[in-house]
PDB file of C-alpha atoms in Angstrom:
ATOM      1  CA  MET S   1      41.828  52.077  19.430  1.00 43.00           C
ATOM      2  CA  GLY S   2      42.496  49.688  16.550  1.00 44.00           C
ATOM      3  CA  ALA S   3      40.844  50.170  13.209  1.00 44.00           C
ATOM      4  CA  GLU S   4      37.716  48.074  12.629  1.00 41.00           C
ATOM      5  CA  ARG S   5      37.855  45.878   9.543  1.00 40.00           C
ATOM      6  CA  VAL S   6      34.803  46.043   7.292  1.00 41.00           C
ATOM      7  CA  GLY S   7      34.187  44.021   4.159  1.00 42.00           C
ATOM      8  CA  PRO S   8      36.352  41.256   2.747  1.00 45.00           C
ATOM      9  CA  LEU S   9      39.520  40.170   4.498  1.00 42.00           C
ATOM     10  CA  ILE S  10      42.552  41.839   2.799  1.00 40.00           C
ATOM     11  CA  THR S  11      46.185  40.745   3.172  1.00 42.00           C
ATOM     12  CA  TRP S  12      49.248  42.517   1.769  1.00 41.00           C
ATOM     13  CA  ASN S  13      52.588  41.198   0.725  1.00 45.00           C
ATOM     14  CA  ILE S  14      55.063  43.998  -0.298  1.00 40.00           C
ATOM     15  CA  CYS S  15      57.233  41.491  -2.128  1.00 40.00           C
ATOM     16  CA  GLU S  16      54.454  40.690  -4.599  1.00 46.00           C
ATOM     17  CA  PRO S  17      53.202  42.752  -7.533  1.00 45.00           C
ATOM     18  CA  ALA S  18      50.373  45.173  -6.784  1.00 42.00           C
ATOM     19  CA  SER S  19      47.960  43.119  -8.885  1.00 43.00           C
ATOM     20  CA  ARG S  20      48.472  40.152  -6.562  1.00 44.00           C
ATOM     21  CA  LYS S  21      48.683  41.947  -3.224  1.00 45.00           C
ATOM     22  CA  MET S  22      44.976  41.673  -2.406  1.00 44.00           C
ATOM     23  CA  HIS S  23      43.363  38.292  -1.562  1.00 43.00           C
ATOM     24  CA  TYR S  24      39.635  37.840  -1.083  1.00 40.00           C
ATOM     25  CA  TYR S  25      38.162  35.029   1.008  1.00 41.00           C
ATOM     26  CA  ARG S  26      34.642  34.145  -0.176  1.00 44.00           C
ATOM     27  CA  TYR S  27      31.897  33.158   2.256  1.00 43.00           C
ATOM     28  CA  SER S  28      28.913  31.141   0.973  1.00 50.00           C
ATOM     29  CA  ASN S  29      25.410  32.539   1.523  1.00 59.00           C
ATOM     30  CA  ALA S  30      23.783  29.103   1.015  1.00 59.00           C
ATOM     31  CA  GLU S  31      21.558  27.850   3.817  1.00 73.00           C
ATOM     32  CA  VAL S  32      19.097  25.016   4.398  1.00 71.00           C
ATOM     33  CA  SER S  33      15.504  26.179   3.972  1.00 76.00           C
ATOM     34  CA  CYS S  34      13.582  25.708   7.226  1.00 83.00           C
ATOM     35  CA  TRP S  35      10.368  25.747   5.182  1.00 86.00           C
ATOM     36  CA  TYR S  36      11.303  22.683   3.124  1.00 85.00           C
ATOM     37  CA  LYS S  37      12.944  21.001   6.108  1.00 88.00           C
ATOM     38  CA  TYR S  38       9.917  21.077   8.399  1.00 89.00           C
ATOM     39  CA  LEU S  39       7.429  20.585   5.587  1.00 91.00           C
ATOM     40  CA  LEU S  40       9.214  17.346   4.697  1.00 92.00           C
ATOM     41  CA  PHE S  41       9.259  16.389   8.379  1.00 93.00           C
ATOM     42  CA  SER S  42       5.492  17.003   8.645  1.00 92.00           C
ATOM     43  CA  TYR S  43       4.927  15.049   5.422  1.00 91.00           C
ATOM     44  CA  ASN S  44       6.819  12.062   6.788  1.00 93.00           C
ATOM     45  CA  ILE S  45       5.432  12.108  10.320  1.00 93.00           C
ATOM     46  CA  VAL S  46       2.045  11.251   8.801  1.00 91.00           C
ATOM     47  CA  PHE S  47       3.576   8.250   7.011  1.00 87.00           C
ATOM     48  CA  TRP S  48       5.394   7.196  10.168  1.00 93.00           C
ATOM     49  CA  LEU S  49       2.261   7.372  12.354  1.00 94.00           C
ATOM     50  CA  ALA S  50       0.220   5.524   9.715  1.00 92.00           C
ATOM     51  CA  GLY S  51       2.900   2.834   9.630  1.00 92.00           C
ATOM     52  CA  VAL S  52       2.724   2.502  13.416  1.00 94.00           C
ATOM     53  CA  VAL S  53      -1.067   2.079  13.201  1.00 94.00           C
ATOM     54  CA  PHE S  54      -0.815  -0.575  10.464  1.00 92.00           C
ATOM     55  CA  LEU S  55       1.845  -2.484  12.397  1.00 92.00           C
ATOM     56  CA  GLY S  56      -0.168  -2.262  15.609  1.00 92.00           C
ATOM     57  CA  VAL S  57      -3.360  -3.521  13.958  1.00 90.00           C
ATOM     58  CA  GLY S  58      -1.501  -6.332  12.177  1.00 87.00           C
ATOM     59  CA  LEU S  59       0.318  -7.535  15.289  1.00 88.00           C
ATOM     60  CA  TRP S  60      -2.908  -7.322  17.320  1.00 87.00           C
ATOM     61  CA  ALA S  61      -4.747  -9.427  14.695  1.00 82.00           C
ATOM     62  CA  TRP S  62      -1.961 -12.027  14.722  1.00 79.00           C
ATOM     63  CA  SER S  63      -2.023 -12.058  18.512  1.00 78.00           C
ATOM     64  CA  GLU S  64      -5.789 -12.713  18.510  1.00 74.00           C
ATOM     65  CA  LYS S  65      -5.299 -15.620  16.082  1.00 71.00           C
ATOM     66  CA  GLY S  66      -2.358 -17.039  18.045  1.00 69.00           C
ATOM     67  CA  VAL S  67       0.055 -16.545  15.150  1.00 68.00           C
ATOM     68  CA  LEU S  68       2.627 -14.747  17.308  1.00 65.00           C
ATOM     69  CA  SER S  69       2.976 -17.866  19.457  1.00 63.00           C
ATOM     70  CA  ASP S  70       3.125 -20.159  16.416  1.00 63.00           C
ATOM     71  CA  LEU S  71       4.390 -18.448  13.240  1.00 64.00           C
ATOM     72  CA  THR S  72       4.085 -21.674  11.246  1.00 62.00           C
ATOM     73  CA  LYS S  73       0.338 -20.975  11.001  1.00 62.00           C
ATOM     74  CA  VAL S  74       1.128 -18.423   8.307  1.00 59.00           C
ATOM     75  CA  THR S  75       2.938 -20.983   6.145  1.00 61.00           C
ATOM     76  CA  ARG S  76       0.222 -23.603   6.674  1.00 60.00           C
ATOM     77  CA  LEU S  77      -2.458 -21.341   5.222  1.00 59.00           C
ATOM     78  CA  HIS S  78      -3.061 -22.202   1.551  1.00 60.00           C
ATOM     79  CA  GLY S  79      -4.617 -18.827   0.778  1.00 61.00           C
ATOM     80  CA  ILE S  80      -3.338 -15.381   1.665  1.00 71.00           C
ATOM     81  CA  ASP S  81      -3.585 -13.950   5.158  1.00 74.00           C
ATOM     82  CA  PRO S  82      -4.797 -10.316   4.811  1.00 79.00           C
ATOM     83  CA  VAL S  83      -2.835  -9.453   7.960  1.00 83.00           C
ATOM     84  CA  VAL S  84       0.407 -10.132   6.052  1.00 84.00           C
ATOM     85  CA  LEU S  85      -0.510  -7.392   3.562  1.00 87.00           C
ATOM     86  CA  VAL S  86      -1.335  -5.007   6.420  1.00 89.00           C
ATOM     87  CA  LEU S  87       2.025  -5.706   8.052  1.00 90.00           C
ATOM     88  CA  MET S  88       3.936  -5.298   4.776  1.00 92.00           C
ATOM     89  CA  VAL S  89       2.316  -1.917   4.147  1.00 92.00           C
ATOM     90  CA  GLY S  90       3.017  -0.959   7.765  1.00 93.00           C
ATOM     91  CA  VAL S  91       6.705  -1.882   7.524  1.00 94.00           C
ATOM     92  CA  VAL S  92       7.181   0.113   4.299  1.00 93.00           C
ATOM     93  CA  MET S  93       5.365   3.194   5.631  1.00 93.00           C
ATOM     94  CA  PHE S  94       7.128   3.035   9.011  1.00 94.00           C
ATOM     95  CA  THR S  95      10.566   2.695   7.399  1.00 94.00           C
ATOM     96  CA  LEU S  96      10.017   5.489   4.874  1.00 93.00           C
ATOM     97  CA  GLY S  97       8.471   7.773   7.479  1.00 93.00           C
ATOM     98  CA  PHE S  98      11.339   7.186   9.897  1.00 93.00           C
ATOM     99  CA  ALA S  99      13.999   7.774   7.212  1.00 94.00           C
ATOM    100  CA  GLY S 100      12.260  10.941   6.027  1.00 92.00           C
ATOM    101  CA  CYS S 101      11.726  12.381   9.520  1.00 93.00           C
ATOM    102  CA  VAL S 102      15.244  11.717  10.792  1.00 93.00           C
ATOM    103  CA  GLY S 103      16.806  12.672   7.463  1.00 91.00           C
ATOM    104  CA  ALA S 104      14.994  16.022   7.449  1.00 91.00           C
ATOM    105  CA  LEU S 105      15.693  16.898  11.092  1.00 89.00           C
ATOM    106  CA  ARG S 106      19.320  15.761  11.090  1.00 88.00           C
ATOM    107  CA  GLU S 107      19.915  16.944   7.506  1.00 87.00           C
ATOM    108  CA  ASN S 108      21.235  13.479   6.710  1.00 92.00           C
ATOM    109  CA  ILE S 109      21.747  13.151   2.957  1.00 92.00           C
ATOM    110  CA  CYS S 110      22.035   9.350   3.107  1.00 94.00           C
ATOM    111  CA  LEU S 111      18.603   8.910   4.725  1.00 94.00           C
ATOM    112  CA  LEU S 112      17.027  11.524   2.460  1.00 93.00           C
ATOM    113  CA  LYS S 113      18.382   9.805  -0.665  1.00 94.00           C
ATOM    114  CA  PHE S 114      17.076   6.460   0.633  1.00 95.00           C
ATOM    115  CA  PHE S 115      13.625   8.009   1.180  1.00 94.00           C
ATOM    116  CA  CYS S 116      13.619   9.748  -2.202  1.00 94.00           C
ATOM    117  CA  GLY S 117      14.917   6.722  -4.105  1.00 94.00           C
ATOM    118  CA  THR S 118      12.369   4.379  -2.524  1.00 94.00           C
ATOM    119  CA  ILE S 119       9.470   6.715  -3.315  1.00 94.00           C
ATOM    120  CA  VAL S 120      10.684   6.983  -6.926  1.00 95.00           C
ATOM    121  CA  LEU S 121      10.916   3.187  -7.154  1.00 95.00           C
ATOM    122  CA  ILE S 122       7.388   2.717  -5.733  1.00 93.00           C
ATOM    123  CA  PHE S 123       6.031   5.362  -8.117  1.00 93.00           C
ATOM    124  CA  PHE S 124       7.454   3.646 -11.212  1.00 94.00           C
ATOM    125  CA  LEU S 125       6.332   0.218  -9.962  1.00 94.00           C
ATOM    126  CA  GLU S 126       2.762   1.521  -9.606  1.00 91.00           C
ATOM    127  CA  LEU S 127       2.937   3.030 -13.070  1.00 91.00           C
ATOM    128  CA  ALA S 128       4.312  -0.210 -14.557  1.00 92.00           C
ATOM    129  CA  VAL S 129       1.618  -2.317 -12.870  1.00 89.00           C
ATOM    130  CA  ALA S 130      -1.147  -0.018 -14.157  1.00 87.00           C
ATOM    131  CA  VAL S 131       0.191  -0.099 -17.733  1.00 89.00           C
ATOM    132  CA  LEU S 132       0.763  -3.875 -17.729  1.00 89.00           C
ATOM    133  CA  ALA S 133      -2.683  -4.531 -16.225  1.00 85.00           C
ATOM    134  CA  PHE S 134      -4.228  -2.490 -19.051  1.00 84.00           C
ATOM    135  CA  LEU S 135      -2.180  -4.195 -21.790  1.00 89.00           C
ATOM    136  CA  PHE S 136      -2.510  -7.781 -20.492  1.00 88.00           C
ATOM    137  CA  GLN S 137      -6.075  -7.871 -19.205  1.00 85.00           C
ATOM    138  CA  ASP S 138      -6.587 -11.578 -19.955  1.00 86.00           C
ATOM    139  CA  TRP S 139      -3.463 -12.528 -17.999  1.00 88.00           C
ATOM    140  CA  VAL S 140      -4.569 -10.374 -15.054  1.00 85.00           C
ATOM    141  CA  ARG S 141      -8.021 -11.958 -15.173  1.00 87.00           C
ATOM    142  CA  ASP S 142      -6.537 -15.475 -15.058  1.00 88.00           C
ATOM    143  CA  ARG S 143      -4.214 -14.567 -12.158  1.00 86.00           C
ATOM    144  CA  PHE S 144      -7.117 -13.058 -10.232  1.00 86.00           C
ATOM    145  CA  ARG S 145      -9.204 -16.195 -10.847  1.00 88.00           C
ATOM    146  CA  GLU S 146      -6.395 -18.398  -9.519  1.00 87.00           C
ATOM    147  CA  PHE S 147      -5.970 -16.073  -6.535  1.00 85.00           C
ATOM    148  CA  PHE S 148      -9.698 -16.086  -5.740  1.00 87.00           C
ATOM    149  CA  GLU S 149     -10.042 -19.862  -6.116  1.00 88.00           C
ATOM    150  CA  SER S 150      -7.018 -20.429  -3.884  1.00 86.00           C
ATOM    151  CA  ASN S 151      -8.618 -18.322  -1.171  1.00 87.00           C
ATOM    152  CA  ILE S 152     -11.967 -20.069  -1.589  1.00 90.00           C
ATOM    153  CA  ARG S 153     -10.216 -23.314  -0.644  1.00 89.00           C
ATOM    154  CA  SER S 154      -8.925 -21.680   2.555  1.00 86.00           C
ATOM    155  CA  TYR S 155     -12.168 -19.854   3.395  1.00 90.00           C
ATOM    156  CA  ARG S 156     -12.667 -21.560   6.757  1.00 86.00           C
ATOM    157  CA  ASP S 157      -8.971 -21.692   7.660  1.00 83.00           C
ATOM    158  CA  ASP S 158      -8.521 -18.028   8.545  1.00 81.00           C
ATOM    159  CA  ILE S 159     -11.099 -15.627  10.012  1.00 83.00           C
ATOM    160  CA  ASP S 160      -9.573 -12.544   8.353  1.00 83.00           C
ATOM    161  CA  LEU S 161      -9.556 -14.206   4.942  1.00 86.00           C
ATOM    162  CA  GLN S 162     -13.155 -15.263   5.534  1.00 90.00           C
ATOM    163  CA  ASN S 163     -14.196 -11.708   6.380  1.00 88.00           C
ATOM    164  CA  LEU S 164     -12.361 -10.375   3.318  1.00 88.00           C
ATOM    165  CA  ILE S 165     -14.177 -12.734   0.922  1.00 92.00           C
ATOM    166  CA  ASP S 166     -17.532 -12.080   2.608  1.00 93.00           C
ATOM    167  CA  SER S 167     -17.032  -8.308   2.314  1.00 92.00           C
ATOM    168  CA  LEU S 168     -16.069  -8.637  -1.356  1.00 91.00           C
ATOM    169  CA  GLN S 169     -19.100 -10.797  -2.181  1.00 93.00           C
ATOM    170  CA  LYS S 170     -21.581  -8.613  -0.284  1.00 93.00           C
ATOM    171  CA  ALA S 171     -20.227  -5.324  -1.669  1.00 91.00           C
ATOM    172  CA  ASN S 172     -20.308  -6.554  -5.292  1.00 91.00           C
ATOM    173  CA  GLN S 173     -23.357  -8.825  -4.954  1.00 92.00           C
ATOM    174  CA  CYS S 174     -21.464 -11.772  -6.371  1.00 93.00           C
ATOM    175  CA  CYS S 175     -20.654 -15.366  -5.462  1.00 94.00           C
ATOM    176  CA  GLY S 176     -17.458 -17.251  -6.235  1.00 92.00           C
ATOM    177  CA  ALA S 177     -14.935 -16.351  -8.929  1.00 91.00           C
ATOM    178  CA  TYR S 178     -17.218 -17.134 -11.880  1.00 92.00           C
ATOM    179  CA  GLY S 179     -20.302 -18.381 -10.061  1.00 92.00           C
ATOM    180  CA  PRO S 180     -21.645 -20.316  -7.045  1.00 93.00           C
ATOM    181  CA  GLU S 181     -20.224 -23.612  -8.390  1.00 93.00           C
ATOM    182  CA  ASP S 182     -16.753 -22.394  -7.464  1.00 93.00           C
ATOM    183  CA  TRP S 183     -17.575 -23.177  -3.843  1.00 94.00           C
ATOM    184  CA  ASP S 184     -17.174 -26.847  -4.720  1.00 91.00           C
ATOM    185  CA  LEU S 185     -13.451 -26.101  -4.324  1.00 91.00           C
ATOM    186  CA  ASN S 186     -13.966 -25.743  -0.562  1.00 90.00           C
ATOM    187  CA  VAL S 187     -14.106 -28.958   1.432  1.00 89.00           C
ATOM    188  CA  TYR S 188     -16.990 -27.707   3.585  1.00 90.00           C
ATOM    189  CA  PHE S 189     -19.244 -26.562   0.702  1.00 92.00           C
ATOM    190  CA  ASN S 190     -18.344 -29.363  -1.715  1.00 90.00           C
ATOM    191  CA  CYS S 191     -21.312 -31.354  -3.075  1.00 87.00           C
ATOM    192  CA  SER S 192     -19.452 -34.672  -3.283  1.00 77.00           C
ATOM    193  CA  GLY S 193     -20.805 -37.672  -1.413  1.00 67.00           C
ATOM    194  CA  ALA S 194     -17.643 -37.859   0.681  1.00 71.00           C
ATOM    195  CA  SER S 195     -18.522 -34.612   2.476  1.00 69.00           C
ATOM    196  CA  TYR S 196     -20.434 -34.790   5.752  1.00 77.00           C
ATOM    197  CA  SER S 197     -20.422 -31.057   6.420  1.00 83.00           C
ATOM    198  CA  ARG S 198     -23.699 -29.322   7.250  1.00 86.00           C
ATOM    199  CA  GLU S 199     -22.675 -26.691   4.692  1.00 89.00           C
ATOM    200  CA  LYS S 200     -22.483 -29.333   1.930  1.00 89.00           C
ATOM    201  CA  CYS S 201     -23.875 -28.048  -1.396  1.00 91.00           C
ATOM    202  CA  GLY S 202     -24.309 -24.598   0.084  1.00 92.00           C
ATOM    203  CA  VAL S 203     -22.622 -21.218  -0.180  1.00 94.00           C
ATOM    204  CA  PRO S 204     -21.498 -18.653   2.430  1.00 94.00           C
ATOM    205  CA  PHE S 205     -24.139 -16.285   3.777  1.00 93.00           C
ATOM    206  CA  SER S 206     -22.464 -13.426   1.897  1.00 94.00           C
ATOM    207  CA  CYS S 207     -23.760 -14.963  -1.351  1.00 95.00           C
ATOM    208  CA  CYS S 208     -27.377 -14.660  -0.208  1.00 94.00           C
ATOM    209  CA  VAL S 209     -29.727 -12.022  -1.584  1.00 92.00           C
ATOM    210  CA  PRO S 210     -30.489  -9.826   1.448  1.00 89.00           C
ATOM    211  CA  ASP S 211     -34.019  -9.807   2.797  1.00 83.00           C
ATOM    212  CA  PRO S 212     -35.022  -6.218   3.721  1.00 82.00           C
ATOM    213  CA  ALA S 213     -37.443  -7.591   6.337  1.00 80.00           C
ATOM    214  CA  GLN S 214     -34.653  -9.337   8.252  1.00 79.00           C
ATOM    215  CA  LYS S 215     -32.788  -7.155  10.743  1.00 80.00           C
ATOM    216  CA  VAL S 216     -30.535 -10.001  11.892  1.00 84.00           C
ATOM    217  CA  VAL S 217     -28.152 -11.601   9.407  1.00 83.00           C
ATOM    218  CA  ASN S 218     -29.105 -15.196   8.674  1.00 87.00           C
ATOM    219  CA  THR S 219     -25.736 -16.972   8.472  1.00 87.00           C
ATOM    220  CA  GLN S 220     -27.474 -20.223   7.402  1.00 89.00           C
ATOM    221  CA  CYS S 221     -29.294 -18.777   4.401  1.00 90.00           C
ATOM    222  CA  GLY S 222     -26.908 -20.492   1.980  1.00 90.00           C
ATOM    223  CA  TYR S 223     -27.369 -24.030   3.301  1.00 91.00           C
ATOM    224  CA  ASP S 224     -28.406 -26.627   0.645  1.00 89.00           C
ATOM    225  CA  VAL S 225     -29.015 -23.893  -1.943  1.00 92.00           C
ATOM    226  CA  ARG S 226     -27.157 -25.721  -4.701  1.00 91.00           C
ATOM    227  CA  THR S 227     -29.266 -28.845  -4.278  1.00 90.00           C
ATOM    228  CA  GLN S 228     -32.090 -26.904  -5.935  1.00 89.00           C
ATOM    229  CA  LEU S 229     -32.560 -26.392  -9.659  1.00 89.00           C
ATOM    230  CA  LYS S 230     -30.175 -23.810 -11.113  1.00 88.00           C
ATOM    231  CA  SER S 231     -33.116 -21.825 -12.447  1.00 87.00           C
ATOM    232  CA  LYS S 232     -34.149 -21.090  -8.851  1.00 89.00           C
ATOM    233  CA  TRP S 233     -30.740 -20.065  -7.520  1.00 91.00           C
ATOM    234  CA  ASP S 234     -31.154 -16.395  -8.347  1.00 88.00           C
ATOM    235  CA  GLU S 235     -34.197 -16.249  -6.043  1.00 88.00           C
ATOM    236  CA  SER S 236     -32.020 -16.719  -2.966  1.00 91.00           C
ATOM    237  CA  ILE S 237     -28.350 -16.167  -3.904  1.00 93.00           C
ATOM    238  CA  PHE S 238     -26.242 -14.064  -6.252  1.00 94.00           C
ATOM    239  CA  THR S 239     -25.350 -16.033  -9.374  1.00 92.00           C
ATOM    240  CA  LYS S 240     -22.895 -13.578 -10.911  1.00 93.00           C
ATOM    241  CA  GLY S 241     -19.191 -14.293 -10.349  1.00 92.00           C
ATOM    242  CA  CYS S 242     -17.017 -11.742  -8.565  1.00 92.00           C
ATOM    243  CA  ILE S 243     -14.618 -11.410 -11.515  1.00 90.00           C
ATOM    244  CA  GLN S 244     -17.523 -10.365 -13.743  1.00 90.00           C
ATOM    245  CA  ALA S 245     -18.773  -8.013 -11.024  1.00 91.00           C
ATOM    246  CA  LEU S 246     -15.379  -6.332 -10.689  1.00 88.00           C
ATOM    247  CA  GLU S 247     -15.036  -6.033 -14.470  1.00 87.00           C
ATOM    248  CA  GLY S 248     -18.381  -4.247 -14.512  1.00 87.00           C
ATOM    249  CA  TRP S 249     -17.516  -2.084 -11.480  1.00 87.00           C
ATOM    250  CA  LEU S 250     -14.297  -0.670 -12.954  1.00 84.00           C
ATOM    251  CA  PRO S 251     -15.808   1.127 -16.002  1.00 86.00           C
ATOM    252  CA  ARG S 252     -18.566   2.587 -13.805  1.00 87.00           C
ATOM    253  CA  ASN S 253     -16.050   3.997 -11.348  1.00 88.00           C
ATOM    254  CA  ILE S 254     -13.141   4.747 -13.673  1.00 87.00           C
ATOM    255  CA  TYR S 255     -13.060   8.434 -12.676  1.00 91.00           C
ATOM    256  CA  ILE S 256     -12.868   7.554  -8.974  1.00 92.00           C
ATOM    257  CA  VAL S 257     -10.068   5.048  -9.612  1.00 88.00           C
ATOM    258  CA  ALA S 258      -8.202   7.540 -11.802  1.00 89.00           C
ATOM    259  CA  GLY S 259      -8.676  10.268  -9.201  1.00 93.00           C
ATOM    260  CA  VAL S 260      -7.266   8.090  -6.413  1.00 92.00           C
ATOM    261  CA  PHE S 261      -4.291   7.094  -8.573  1.00 90.00           C
ATOM    262  CA  ILE S 262      -3.569  10.719  -9.517  1.00 92.00           C
ATOM    263  CA  ALA S 263      -3.877  11.867  -5.894  1.00 93.00           C
ATOM    264  CA  ILE S 264      -1.432   9.186  -4.696  1.00 91.00           C
ATOM    265  CA  SER S 265       0.956  10.027  -7.537  1.00 92.00           C
ATOM    266  CA  LEU S 266       0.867  13.747  -6.734  1.00 94.00           C
ATOM    267  CA  LEU S 267       1.598  13.050  -3.063  1.00 92.00           C
ATOM    268  CA  GLN S 268       4.565  10.922  -4.062  1.00 93.00           C
ATOM    269  CA  ILE S 269       5.855  13.535  -6.520  1.00 94.00           C
ATOM    270  CA  PHE S 270       5.479  16.215  -3.827  1.00 94.00           C
ATOM    271  CA  GLY S 271       7.510  14.098  -1.387  1.00 92.00           C
ATOM    272  CA  ILE S 272      10.207  13.538  -4.034  1.00 93.00           C
ATOM    273  CA  PHE S 273      10.329  17.292  -4.746  1.00 94.00           C
ATOM    274  CA  LEU S 274      10.723  18.170  -1.053  1.00 92.00           C
ATOM    275  CA  ALA S 275      13.449  15.572  -0.529  1.00 93.00           C
ATOM    276  CA  LYS S 276      15.407  16.588  -3.663  1.00 93.00           C
ATOM    277  CA  THR S 277      15.173  20.284  -2.741  1.00 91.00           C
ATOM    278  CA  LEU S 278      16.384  19.652   0.793  1.00 91.00           C
ATOM    279  CA  ILE S 279      19.243  17.468  -0.474  1.00 92.00           C
ATOM    280  CA  SER S 280      20.301  20.263  -2.858  1.00 89.00           C
ATOM    281  CA  ASP S 281      20.259  22.811  -0.019  1.00 87.00           C
ATOM    282  CA  ILE S 282      22.359  20.596   2.250  1.00 88.00           C
ATOM    283  CA  GLU S 283      24.869  19.865  -0.515  1.00 87.00           C
ATOM    284  CA  ALA S 284      25.129  23.597  -1.325  1.00 85.00           C
ATOM    285  CA  VAL S 285      25.854  24.419   2.321  1.00 83.00           C
ATOM    286  CA  LYS S 286      28.480  21.683   2.548  1.00 80.00           C
ATOM    287  CA  ALA S 287      30.074  22.857  -0.694  1.00 78.00           C
ATOM    288  CA  GLY S 288      30.310  26.403   0.742  1.00 67.00           C
ATOM    289  CA  HIS S 289      32.531  25.157   3.577  1.00 58.00           C
ATOM    290  CA  HIS S 290      35.341  24.477   1.106  1.00 49.00           C
ATOM    291  CA  PHE S 291      35.822  28.133   0.118  1.00 44.00           C
TER     292      PHE S 291
END
């Protein structure tokens, strides 16, 4: 029987000096951690499924509004369609989740670097926005006023935009950007003599002070309210603007806002850590093949 070789592979050449007769072939012990691999996969499958849900909801909403059969409706809207934001978030989450899942399972460095780089970019963009919003509060306030007034003009043009404004006004007990007069910007609520709308000189029902005795929402409670004396407005509608309401809401809930921001940041940092660790493992294994 032949001798069994144990240990490193040894070759001899009698023509060479003794110091050079023995050659060792090194084998790398590096391996890809299954723990990091499947943890990153689980992390990304949540993003991927959430992206699918966002895309499904957005496409369903567009289908209900007939946008899918006529995409020009999106460009004709003067305000912002909330469904567009839902779809944008869905596309980003779906793409990142897909890249992370496939990159982790297939140990694809290109996809993993794309996932990691995008998360890093989003993280620094969020940080930059937060810092700039704190430093340039007046500029942010003016942009938000322009945004809100633009959407007031399109209040009746899109049902999702209408629901968004109504939810904002009811939740914050406010009306308009700086007050009920802002609804003059909307052609249906305008007080000018040229308007023949039944809602003329009124406000949306979401501006109305709720009556605890009413179990059914009175959608006509804001009709003709602004034809009354201003001193009586606060008896039936909210007179505080939504910008003032939001400015007051933020200091009261600063710990909640900070907590949400920190939680999102930690999730992103955790995803970056998993991706970088897995990339390092894969590169170490590939480097070991060259020995």
